[in-house]
């Protein structure tokens, strides 16, 4: 009964957001896309040129997902030297690995403003940022914040560093510990309140469910405005992960995101009650994604995760990445949309900020999520995911609706269809018309391995007024 579905909460209007890795901005080594990549360690990464953030094609596709947040961070951000000049040094100074020029950061700002995606970032914490006793100094952070203001940018939120639970990988000083993080975070917090009090402070930005992640969270909790964490359901084969495509539709795989949220929500309730929760980095698998990350098969995870986390009250979900390797929403060479992009576009088009309880328990073959319709008072949208590859499932509605069904010729297809027509970016404005199919009142069938947005504009749900 769409008119009677109760409201369970709200999400930020920028709930669905995205990352652009810092190394994508500066240029440098990043995960090599398949099929060129192999599990051999010598063939995991390839050097990239800096991304063209002025590309009209890239901006058009990013704008279609706005309003959103643009997170510019990642492992490389921990060791990136901000030059403050348009050219910068030819090599990174001692204690850094990468160089971000003023011009490159200005390109980030221009992109952010053009696509309505305020910046979320983190700062360098590598040995080059520290004094003789190893204490973090905010000099680099101060320069980046000042340059952002001068060039008309807006940093909405910031983490101190990227993934402090992986310090060795992330370029932190040797032996970096939770106590060192606590000391540095205190300096960071005081600096931010003095230099950029309007910027939300996020922490801990960790990925693991571990005692170390707990210690890092407790060290930062008194000074945060929102809880941030990262989630990947697995490592890709580049990093010796063992996940297989056969499990991509399973309940066990799709529900893993609940387990990690439960860990960080429990920490939030213990040490920072009432603070919002942001998932600031997520994708199918870490280390660039698996071979099916860029196919229709991963779209089930993408939409199901959004549905689950919205209902659970998570305020922001940032996909990694907009562009880059196999988990990018867009192909990094052509900027053409991949299946997850089309799913993201439909979510952005239909799903509003008020979350409803669909009243249908999650079960194999029928995941149902309900939101108020975006920009349609009283309207309701159901996202119906049939993750059963063999059987059709049904729902009965007492009113007529429009349906928008995503499917593909095969699960690992790079092409996705909307109501039977392949979605392409060949239209004059780069985006196809999203045409629905009318469905009368009564039973609606959902074919195997499909995802359907059921739009009920005339639902008359008072929670959606």
Short mmCIF file of N, CA and C in Angstrom, two decimals, residues 57 60-61 336 342 423-433:
data_model
loop_
_atom_site.label_atom_id
_atom_site.label_comp_id
_atom_site.label_asym_id
_atom_site.label_seq_id
_atom_site.Cartn_x
_atom_site.Cartn_y
_atom_site.Cartn_z
N UNK A 57 32.55 16.10 -21.59
CA UNK A 57 31.88 14.81 -21.45
C UNK A 57 31.87 14.37 -19.99
N UNK A 60 29.52 16.53 -17.95
CA UNK A 60 28.11 16.27 -18.21
C UNK A 60 27.62 15.05 -17.43
N UNK A 61 28.42 13.98 -17.46
CA UNK A 61 28.01 12.77 -16.77
C UNK A 61 28.04 12.96 -15.25
N UNK A 336 32.95 6.99 -20.99
CA UNK A 336 31.64 6.45 -21.29
C UNK A 336 31.08 5.72 -20.07
N UNK A 342 24.64 3.90 -14.97
CA UNK A 342 23.21 3.98 -15.32
C UNK A 342 22.34 3.72 -14.09
N UNK A 423 21.01 1.10 -23.05
CA UNK A 423 21.31 2.48 -22.71
C UNK A 423 22.64 2.88 -23.33
N UNK A 424 22.64 3.99 -24.03
CA UNK A 424 23.86 4.50 -24.64
C UNK A 424 23.95 5.99 -24.38
N UNK A 425 25.12 6.53 -24.62
CA UNK A 425 25.36 7.96 -24.38
C UNK A 425 25.49 8.69 -25.71
N UNK A 426 24.69 8.30 -26.68
CA UNK A 426 24.82 8.87 -28.01
C UNK A 426 23.88 10.05 -28.25
N UNK A 427 23.01 10.36 -27.31
CA UNK A 427 22.09 11.48 -27.50
C UNK A 427 22.87 12.79 -27.55
N UNK A 428 22.22 13.84 -28.03
CA UNK A 428 22.90 15.12 -28.21
C UNK A 428 23.49 15.64 -26.91
N UNK A 429 22.79 15.43 -25.81
CA UNK A 429 23.29 15.91 -24.52
C UNK A 429 24.04 14.83 -23.75
N UNK A 430 24.24 13.67 -24.40
CA UNK A 430 25.01 12.60 -23.77
C UNK A 430 24.21 11.68 -22.90
N UNK A 431 22.93 11.98 -22.69
CA UNK A 431 22.10 11.17 -21.79
C UNK A 431 20.83 10.76 -22.51
N UNK A 432 20.44 9.49 -22.41
CA UNK A 432 19.22 9.04 -23.08
C UNK A 432 17.98 9.47 -22.30
N UNK A 433 16.86 9.46 -22.97
CA UNK A 433 15.59 9.70 -22.31
C UNK A 433 15.22 8.47 -21.51
#
